Amino acid sequence: MKNKIKEKLIELKNIHVNIKNNIENIHILKGINLTIYKNTSISITGESGAGKSTLAMTIAGLELISKGKIFFKNKPIHNLNENALAIYRSKYIGIVFQSFNLLDSMTALENVNLPMEISGSKIDSKRSFDLLKSVGLGNRTTHYPHQLSGGEQQRVAIARALIASPEILIADEPTGNLDKRNSEEIMNLIFKLQQENGSSLIIVTHDQSIASRCNQNVFLDNGFII
């Protein structure tokens, strides 16, 4: 029986990221080469300041590169303008941030619908409700962020990240603001929904127990993959 060929989803070739401030030019990513396959999970670990979040946001098209090439399904995205990158993100990327990033003036259901509203896509209220139900918040759809605990807010953020059925789910330190019990529940939920959704999962984490659950592990040290 032949081995199934893995399908490339994202390919980074010799990626460099430089950020200029008023004092100096900071070289954050240094010659990154990385291939991420479809329906897989990958952890990005390393010390604080190693470039973990920058690498994840580069894949998401939120951090512009200084040198190199990025391909999504063999199509270049490194030369896209801001409008094209926004379309790329809305169609293919879901992001869960450490700080939840919910809008205080919107209910849980409205926050979940937000990506569809921004992209001009048709809002499917049943899917939004089903996603909130799948993260254990079927009875909290009309609650505002200030009425939810930290763990509940992160569950809303996960549902929001999955609303457009993204091919890539990026979780940037998703449990950084949660206690141990909530952290375990959130990570179990992310892995479960990633598999059900068929997304590729990219997790930025400092927690080796989380990294060990992934199919692929990337360790960054001072901008280099070790």
PDB file of C-alpha atoms in Angstrom:
ATOM      1  CA  MET A   1       0.000   0.000   0.000  1.00  0.00           C
ATOM      2  CA  LYS A   2       1.417   3.379  -1.046  1.00  0.00           C
ATOM      3  CA  ASN A   3       1.969   6.102   1.513  1.00  0.00           C
ATOM      4  CA  LYS A   4      -0.435   8.999   1.161  1.00  0.00           C
ATOM      5  CA  ILE A   5       1.333  12.096  -0.164  1.00  0.00           C
ATOM      6  CA  LYS A   6       1.027  15.057   2.176  1.00  0.00           C
ATOM      7  CA  GLU A   7      -0.481  18.158   0.619  1.00  0.00           C
ATOM      8  CA  LYS A   8       1.463  21.368   1.152  1.00  0.00           C
ATOM      9  CA  LEU A   9      -0.648  24.191   2.501  1.00  0.00           C
ATOM     10  CA  ILE A  10       1.895  26.870   3.445  1.00  0.00           C
ATOM     11  CA  GLU A  11       5.515  27.138   2.363  1.00  0.00           C
ATOM     12  CA  LEU A  12       7.948  29.761   3.663  1.00  0.00           C
ATOM     13  CA  LYS A  13      11.243  30.237   1.836  1.00  0.00           C
ATOM     14  CA  ASN A  14      14.122  32.226   3.346  1.00  0.00           C
ATOM     15  CA  ILE A  15      11.802  34.548   5.287  1.00  0.00           C
ATOM     16  CA  HIS A  16      13.287  37.612   6.960  1.00  0.00           C
ATOM     17  CA  VAL A  17      11.372  40.187   8.979  1.00  0.00           C
ATOM     18  CA  ASN A  18      12.949  43.495   9.967  1.00  0.00           C
ATOM     19  CA  ILE A  19      11.105  46.059  12.058  1.00  0.00           C
ATOM     20  CA  LYS A  20      12.398  49.618  12.316  1.00  0.00           C
ATOM     21  CA  ASN A  21      11.789  51.825  15.326  1.00  0.00           C
ATOM     22  CA  ASN A  22      13.140  55.255  16.143  1.00  0.00           C
ATOM     23  CA  ILE A  23      16.399  53.829  17.456  1.00  0.00           C
ATOM     24  CA  GLU A  24      17.323  50.709  15.497  1.00  0.00           C
ATOM     25  CA  ASN A  25      16.453  48.141  12.882  1.00  0.00           C
ATOM     26  CA  ILE A  26      15.409  44.902  14.625  1.00  0.00           C
ATOM     27  CA  HIS A  27      15.979  41.680  12.679  1.00  0.00           C
ATOM     28  CA  ILE A  28      13.264  39.391  14.092  1.00  0.00           C
ATOM     29  CA  LEU A  29      13.070  36.440  11.665  1.00  0.00           C
ATOM     30  CA  LYS A  30      16.252  35.257   9.992  1.00  0.00           C
ATOM     31  CA  GLY A  31      16.055  32.973   6.973  1.00  0.00           C
ATOM     32  CA  ILE A  32      13.022  30.908   7.981  1.00  0.00           C
ATOM     33  CA  ASN A  33      12.265  27.867   5.818  1.00  0.00           C
ATOM     34  CA  LEU A  34       9.121  25.990   6.806  1.00  0.00           C
ATOM     35  CA  THR A  35       6.468  23.794   5.199  1.00  0.00           C
ATOM     36  CA  ILE A  36       3.060  23.294   6.801  1.00  0.00           C
ATOM     37  CA  TYR A  37       0.856  20.508   5.495  1.00  0.00           C
ATOM     38  CA  LYS A  38      -2.887  20.185   5.230  1.00  0.00           C
ATOM     39  CA  ASN A  39      -4.848  18.749   8.189  1.00  0.00           C
ATOM     40  CA  THR A  40      -1.916  18.848  10.583  1.00  0.00           C
ATOM     41  CA  SER A  41      -0.939  20.600  13.800  1.00  0.00           C
ATOM     42  CA  ILE A  42       2.282  22.466  14.418  1.00  0.00           C
ATOM     43  CA  SER A  43       3.645  24.165  17.520  1.00  0.00           C
ATOM     44  CA  ILE A  44       5.942  27.193  17.521  1.00  0.00           C
ATOM     45  CA  THR A  45       7.946  27.387  20.726  1.00  0.00           C
ATOM     46  CA  GLY A  46      10.937  29.321  22.032  1.00  0.00           C
ATOM     47  CA  GLU A  47      11.966  31.904  24.577  1.00  0.00           C
ATOM     48  CA  SER A  48      10.224  35.266  24.864  1.00  0.00           C
ATOM     49  CA  GLY A  49      11.357  37.504  22.008  1.00  0.00           C
ATOM     50  CA  ALA A  50      12.431  34.601  19.792  1.00  0.00           C
ATOM     51  CA  GLY A  51       9.971  35.617  17.042  1.00  0.00           C
ATOM     52  CA  LYS A  52       7.156  33.115  17.663  1.00  0.00           C
ATOM     53  CA  SER A  53       4.212  35.479  17.274  1.00  0.00           C
ATOM     54  CA  THR A  54       5.913  37.280  14.391  1.00  0.00           C
ATOM     55  CA  LEU A  55       6.216  33.981  12.521  1.00  0.00           C
ATOM     56  CA  ALA A  56       2.552  33.166  13.116  1.00  0.00           C
ATOM     57  CA  MET A  57       1.401  36.625  12.064  1.00  0.00           C
ATOM     58  CA  THR A  58       3.601  36.405   8.957  1.00  0.00           C
ATOM     59  CA  ILE A  59       1.705  33.266   7.938  1.00  0.00           C
ATOM     60  CA  ALA A  60      -1.551  35.126   8.609  1.00  0.00           C
ATOM     61  CA  GLY A  61      -0.482  38.019   6.401  1.00  0.00           C
ATOM     62  CA  LEU A  62      -0.580  40.439   9.323  1.00  0.00           C
ATOM     63  CA  GLU A  63       3.195  40.919   9.453  1.00  0.00           C
ATOM     64  CA  LEU A  64       4.895  41.933   6.208  1.00  0.00           C
ATOM     65  CA  ILE A  65       8.177  40.256   5.327  1.00  0.00           C
ATOM     66  CA  SER A  66      11.387  42.061   4.401  1.00  0.00           C
ATOM     67  CA  LYS A  67      12.790  39.256   2.259  1.00  0.00           C
ATOM     68  CA  GLY A  68      11.765  35.809   1.062  1.00  0.00           C
ATOM     69  CA  LYS A  69       8.695  34.138  -0.378  1.00  0.00           C
ATOM     70  CA  ILE A  70       5.474  32.695   1.064  1.00  0.00           C
ATOM     71  CA  PHE A  71       3.201  30.337  -0.835  1.00  0.00           C
ATOM     72  CA  PHE A  72      -0.332  29.246   0.017  1.00  0.00           C
ATOM     73  CA  LYS A  73      -1.334  26.153  -1.971  1.00  0.00           C
ATOM     74  CA  ASN A  74       1.608  26.869  -4.278  1.00  0.00           C
ATOM     75  CA  LYS A  75       0.368  30.407  -4.988  1.00  0.00           C
ATOM     76  CA  PRO A  76       2.527  33.371  -3.886  1.00  0.00           C
ATOM     77  CA  ILE A  77       1.096  35.617  -1.191  1.00  0.00           C
ATOM     78  CA  HIS A  78       4.261  37.561  -0.344  1.00  0.00           C
ATOM     79  CA  ASN A  79       3.571  40.048  -3.138  1.00  0.00           C
ATOM     80  CA  LEU A  80      -0.109  40.707  -2.349  1.00  0.00           C
ATOM     81  CA  ASN A  81      -1.314  44.199  -1.450  1.00  0.00           C
ATOM     82  CA  GLU A  82      -3.256  44.951   1.743  1.00  0.00           C
ATOM     83  CA  ASN A  83      -6.678  44.411   0.144  1.00  0.00           C
ATOM     84  CA  ALA A  84      -5.649  41.053  -1.308  1.00  0.00           C
ATOM     85  CA  LEU A  85      -4.133  40.001   2.030  1.00  0.00           C
ATOM     86  CA  ALA A  86      -7.387  40.927   3.793  1.00  0.00           C
ATOM     87  CA  ILE A  87      -9.288  38.671   1.388  1.00  0.00           C
ATOM     88  CA  TYR A  88      -6.750  35.878   1.966  1.00  0.00           C
ATOM     89  CA  ARG A  89      -7.257  36.159   5.737  1.00  0.00           C
ATOM     90  CA  SER A  90     -11.050  36.315   5.549  1.00  0.00           C
ATOM     91  CA  LYS A  91     -11.242  33.212   3.331  1.00  0.00           C
ATOM     92  CA  TYR A  92      -8.516  30.974   4.724  1.00  0.00           C
ATOM     93  CA  ILE A  93      -7.296  32.127   8.164  1.00  0.00           C
ATOM     94  CA  GLY A  94      -8.860  31.988  11.629  1.00  0.00           C
ATOM     95  CA  ILE A  95      -6.959  33.523  14.567  1.00  0.00           C
ATOM     96  CA  VAL A  96      -7.351  33.034  18.312  1.00  0.00           C
ATOM     97  CA  PHE A  97      -5.429  35.678  20.268  1.00  0.00           C
ATOM     98  CA  GLN A  98      -4.210  35.515  23.866  1.00  0.00           C
ATOM     99  CA  SER A  99      -6.219  38.610  24.789  1.00  0.00           C
ATOM    100  CA  PHE A 100      -9.507  37.356  23.236  1.00  0.00           C
ATOM    101  CA  ASN A 101      -9.999  40.578  21.178  1.00  0.00           C
ATOM    102  CA  LEU A 102     -13.790  40.575  21.462  1.00  0.00           C
ATOM    103  CA  LEU A 103     -15.760  43.758  20.849  1.00  0.00           C
ATOM    104  CA  ASP A 104     -17.335  44.893  24.129  1.00  0.00           C
ATOM    105  CA  SER A 105     -20.385  46.385  22.407  1.00  0.00           C
ATOM    106  CA  MET A 106     -21.338  43.103  20.732  1.00  0.00           C
ATOM    107  CA  THR A 107     -22.952  39.967  22.116  1.00  0.00           C
ATOM    108  CA  ALA A 108     -21.237  36.598  21.889  1.00  0.00           C
ATOM    109  CA  LEU A 109     -23.262  35.744  18.778  1.00  0.00           C
ATOM    110  CA  GLU A 110     -22.486  39.094  17.142  1.00  0.00           C
ATOM    111  CA  ASN A 111     -18.767  38.661  17.866  1.00  0.00           C
ATOM    112  CA  VAL A 112     -18.827  35.260  16.205  1.00  0.00           C
ATOM    113  CA  ASN A 113     -20.552  36.750  13.148  1.00  0.00           C
ATOM    114  CA  LEU A 114     -18.090  39.638  12.882  1.00  0.00           C
ATOM    115  CA  PRO A 115     -15.650  38.060  10.354  1.00  0.00           C
ATOM    116  CA  MET A 116     -18.536  37.303   8.006  1.00  0.00           C
ATOM    117  CA  GLU A 117     -19.829  40.840   8.374  1.00  0.00           C
ATOM    118  CA  ILE A 118     -16.406  42.339   7.642  1.00  0.00           C
ATOM    119  CA  SER A 119     -15.890  40.181   4.560  1.00  0.00           C
ATOM    120  CA  GLY A 120     -19.397  40.925   3.281  1.00  0.00           C
ATOM    121  CA  SER A 121     -20.331  37.238   3.389  1.00  0.00           C
ATOM    122  CA  LYS A 122     -23.804  35.982   4.150  1.00  0.00           C
ATOM    123  CA  ILE A 123     -24.314  35.453   7.869  1.00  0.00           C
ATOM    124  CA  ASP A 124     -25.496  31.977   8.767  1.00  0.00           C
ATOM    125  CA  SER A 125     -27.073  32.415  12.212  1.00  0.00           C
ATOM    126  CA  LYS A 126     -27.614  28.687  12.643  1.00  0.00           C
ATOM    127  CA  ARG A 127     -23.912  27.955  12.067  1.00  0.00           C
ATOM    128  CA  SER A 128     -22.955  30.734  14.492  1.00  0.00           C
ATOM    129  CA  PHE A 129     -25.267  29.324  17.137  1.00  0.00           C
ATOM    130  CA  ASP A 130     -24.055  25.759  16.497  1.00  0.00           C
ATOM    131  CA  LEU A 131     -20.447  26.882  16.928  1.00  0.00           C
ATOM    132  CA  LEU A 132     -21.235  28.586  20.223  1.00  0.00           C
ATOM    133  CA  LYS A 133     -23.074  25.461  21.297  1.00  0.00           C
ATOM    134  CA  SER A 134     -20.066  23.332  20.320  1.00  0.00           C
ATOM    135  CA  VAL A 135     -17.838  25.420  22.623  1.00  0.00           C
ATOM    136  CA  GLY A 136     -20.341  25.083  25.480  1.00  0.00           C
ATOM    137  CA  LEU A 137     -21.966  28.505  25.177  1.00  0.00           C
ATOM    138  CA  GLY A 138     -25.315  27.704  23.618  1.00  0.00           C
ATOM    139  CA  ASN A 139     -27.028  29.466  26.536  1.00  0.00           C
ATOM    140  CA  ARG A 140     -24.763  32.536  26.463  1.00  0.00           C
ATOM    141  CA  THR A 141     -25.327  33.817  22.927  1.00  0.00           C
ATOM    142  CA  THR A 142     -26.832  37.157  24.009  1.00  0.00           C
ATOM    143  CA  HIS A 143     -24.243  37.862  26.702  1.00  0.00           C
ATOM    144  CA  TYR A 144     -21.666  40.615  26.276  1.00  0.00           C
ATOM    145  CA  PRO A 145     -17.928  40.033  26.942  1.00  0.00           C
ATOM    146  CA  HIS A 146     -18.061  41.724  30.363  1.00  0.00           C
ATOM    147  CA  GLN A 147     -20.729  39.193  31.362  1.00  0.00           C
ATOM    148  CA  LEU A 148     -18.453  36.266  30.486  1.00  0.00           C
ATOM    149  CA  SER A 149     -15.476  34.770  32.301  1.00  0.00           C
ATOM    150  CA  GLY A 150     -12.038  34.713  30.680  1.00  0.00           C
ATOM    151  CA  GLY A 151     -12.475  31.085  29.669  1.00  0.00           C
ATOM    152  CA  GLU A 152     -15.889  31.818  28.169  1.00  0.00           C
ATOM    153  CA  GLN A 153     -14.529  34.795  26.231  1.00  0.00           C
ATOM    154  CA  GLN A 154     -11.817  32.594  24.751  1.00  0.00           C
ATOM    155  CA  ARG A 155     -14.482  30.061  23.734  1.00  0.00           C
ATOM    156  CA  VAL A 156     -16.299  32.836  21.865  1.00  0.00           C
ATOM    157  CA  ALA A 157     -12.989  33.751  20.196  1.00  0.00           C
ATOM    158  CA  ILE A 158     -12.523  30.139  19.077  1.00  0.00           C
ATOM    159  CA  ALA A 159     -16.025  30.023  17.606  1.00  0.00           C
ATOM    160  CA  ARG A 160     -15.346  33.325  15.829  1.00  0.00           C
ATOM    161  CA  ALA A 161     -12.073  31.977  14.399  1.00  0.00           C
ATOM    162  CA  LEU A 162     -13.895  28.953  12.955  1.00  0.00           C
ATOM    163  CA  ILE A 163     -16.977  30.716  11.553  1.00  0.00           C
ATOM    164  CA  ALA A 164     -15.591  30.908   7.996  1.00  0.00           C
ATOM    165  CA  SER A 165     -14.340  27.282   8.070  1.00  0.00           C
ATOM    166  CA  PRO A 166     -10.701  28.390   7.704  1.00  0.00           C
ATOM    167  CA  GLU A 167      -8.071  26.078   6.303  1.00  0.00           C
ATOM    168  CA  ILE A 168      -5.550  27.466   8.794  1.00  0.00           C
ATOM    169  CA  LEU A 169      -6.334  28.049  12.466  1.00  0.00           C
ATOM    170  CA  ILE A 170      -3.699  30.114  14.284  1.00  0.00           C
ATOM    171  CA  ALA A 171      -3.734  30.185  18.082  1.00  0.00           C
ATOM    172  CA  ASP A 172      -1.270  32.698  19.565  1.00  0.00           C
ATOM    173  CA  GLU A 173      -0.704  31.780  23.238  1.00  0.00           C
ATOM    174  CA  PRO A 174      -4.442  31.001  23.523  1.00  0.00           C
ATOM    175  CA  THR A 175      -4.227  30.034  27.190  1.00  0.00           C
ATOM    176  CA  GLY A 176      -1.844  32.791  28.323  1.00  0.00           C
ATOM    177  CA  ASN A 177      -4.549  34.641  30.286  1.00  0.00           C
ATOM    178  CA  LEU A 178      -6.290  31.569  31.705  1.00  0.00           C
ATOM    179  CA  ASP A 179      -5.875  29.440  34.802  1.00  0.00           C
ATOM    180  CA  LYS A 180      -4.739  25.810  34.575  1.00  0.00           C
ATOM    181  CA  ARG A 181      -8.226  24.256  34.478  1.00  0.00           C
ATOM    182  CA  ASN A 182      -9.499  26.632  31.814  1.00  0.00           C
ATOM    183  CA  SER A 183      -6.255  26.246  29.856  1.00  0.00           C
ATOM    184  CA  GLU A 184      -6.678  22.476  29.635  1.00  0.00           C
ATOM    185  CA  GLU A 185     -10.324  22.810  28.607  1.00  0.00           C
ATOM    186  CA  ILE A 186      -9.546  25.406  25.934  1.00  0.00           C
ATOM    187  CA  MET A 187      -6.699  23.361  24.431  1.00  0.00           C
ATOM    188  CA  ASN A 188      -8.810  20.202  24.353  1.00  0.00           C
ATOM    189  CA  LEU A 189     -11.487  22.221  22.602  1.00  0.00           C
ATOM    190  CA  ILE A 190      -9.087  23.720  20.046  1.00  0.00           C
ATOM    191  CA  PHE A 191      -7.643  20.320  19.093  1.00  0.00           C
ATOM    192  CA  LYS A 192     -11.106  18.745  18.924  1.00  0.00           C
ATOM    193  CA  LEU A 193     -12.591  21.478  16.724  1.00  0.00           C
ATOM    194  CA  GLN A 194      -9.487  21.637  14.541  1.00  0.00           C
ATOM    195  CA  GLN A 195      -9.856  17.952  13.726  1.00  0.00           C
ATOM    196  CA  GLU A 196     -13.595  18.235  13.154  1.00  0.00           C
ATOM    197  CA  ASN A 197     -13.135  21.283  10.934  1.00  0.00           C
ATOM    198  CA  GLY A 198     -10.230  19.760   8.989  1.00  0.00           C
ATOM    199  CA  SER A 199      -8.060  22.843   9.512  1.00  0.00           C
ATOM    200  CA  SER A 200      -4.309  22.961   9.898  1.00  0.00           C
ATOM    201  CA  LEU A 201      -3.502  24.223  13.383  1.00  0.00           C
ATOM    202  CA  ILE A 202      -0.589  26.518  14.243  1.00  0.00           C
ATOM    203  CA  ILE A 203      -0.085  27.077  17.967  1.00  0.00           C
ATOM    204  CA  VAL A 204       2.307  29.609  19.455  1.00  0.00           C
ATOM    205  CA  THR A 205       3.045  28.399  22.964  1.00  0.00           C
ATOM    206  CA  HIS A 206       5.641  28.261  25.717  1.00  0.00           C
ATOM    207  CA  ASP A 207       3.961  25.167  27.184  1.00  0.00           C
ATOM    208  CA  GLN A 208       5.762  21.964  26.206  1.00  0.00           C
ATOM    209  CA  SER A 209       2.773  19.817  27.161  1.00  0.00           C
ATOM    210  CA  ILE A 210       0.742  21.636  24.496  1.00  0.00           C
ATOM    211  CA  ALA A 211       3.570  21.427  21.948  1.00  0.00           C
ATOM    212  CA  SER A 212       3.871  17.677  22.490  1.00  0.00           C
ATOM    213  CA  ARG A 213       0.287  17.193  21.273  1.00  0.00           C
ATOM    214  CA  CYS A 214       1.155  18.585  17.835  1.00  0.00           C
ATOM    215  CA  ASN A 215       2.257  16.581  14.783  1.00  0.00           C
ATOM    216  CA  GLN A 216       5.143  18.969  14.087  1.00  0.00           C
ATOM    217  CA  ASN A 217       7.262  21.127  16.380  1.00  0.00           C
ATOM    218  CA  VAL A 218       9.234  24.245  15.505  1.00  0.00           C
ATOM    219  CA  PHE A 219      11.645  25.760  18.023  1.00  0.00           C
ATOM    220  CA  LEU A 220      12.757  29.354  17.453  1.00  0.00           C
ATOM    221  CA  ASP A 221      15.885  30.841  18.956  1.00  0.00           C
ATOM    222  CA  ASN A 222      16.709  34.494  18.261  1.00  0.00           C
ATOM    223  CA  GLY A 223      14.843  34.435  14.949  1.00  0.00           C
ATOM    224  CA  PHE A 224      16.261  31.140  13.704  1.00  0.00           C
ATOM    225  CA  ILE A 225      14.579  27.738  13.514  1.00  0.00           C
ATOM    226  CA  ILE A 226      16.683  25.333  15.565  1.00  0.00           C
TER     227      ILE A 226
END
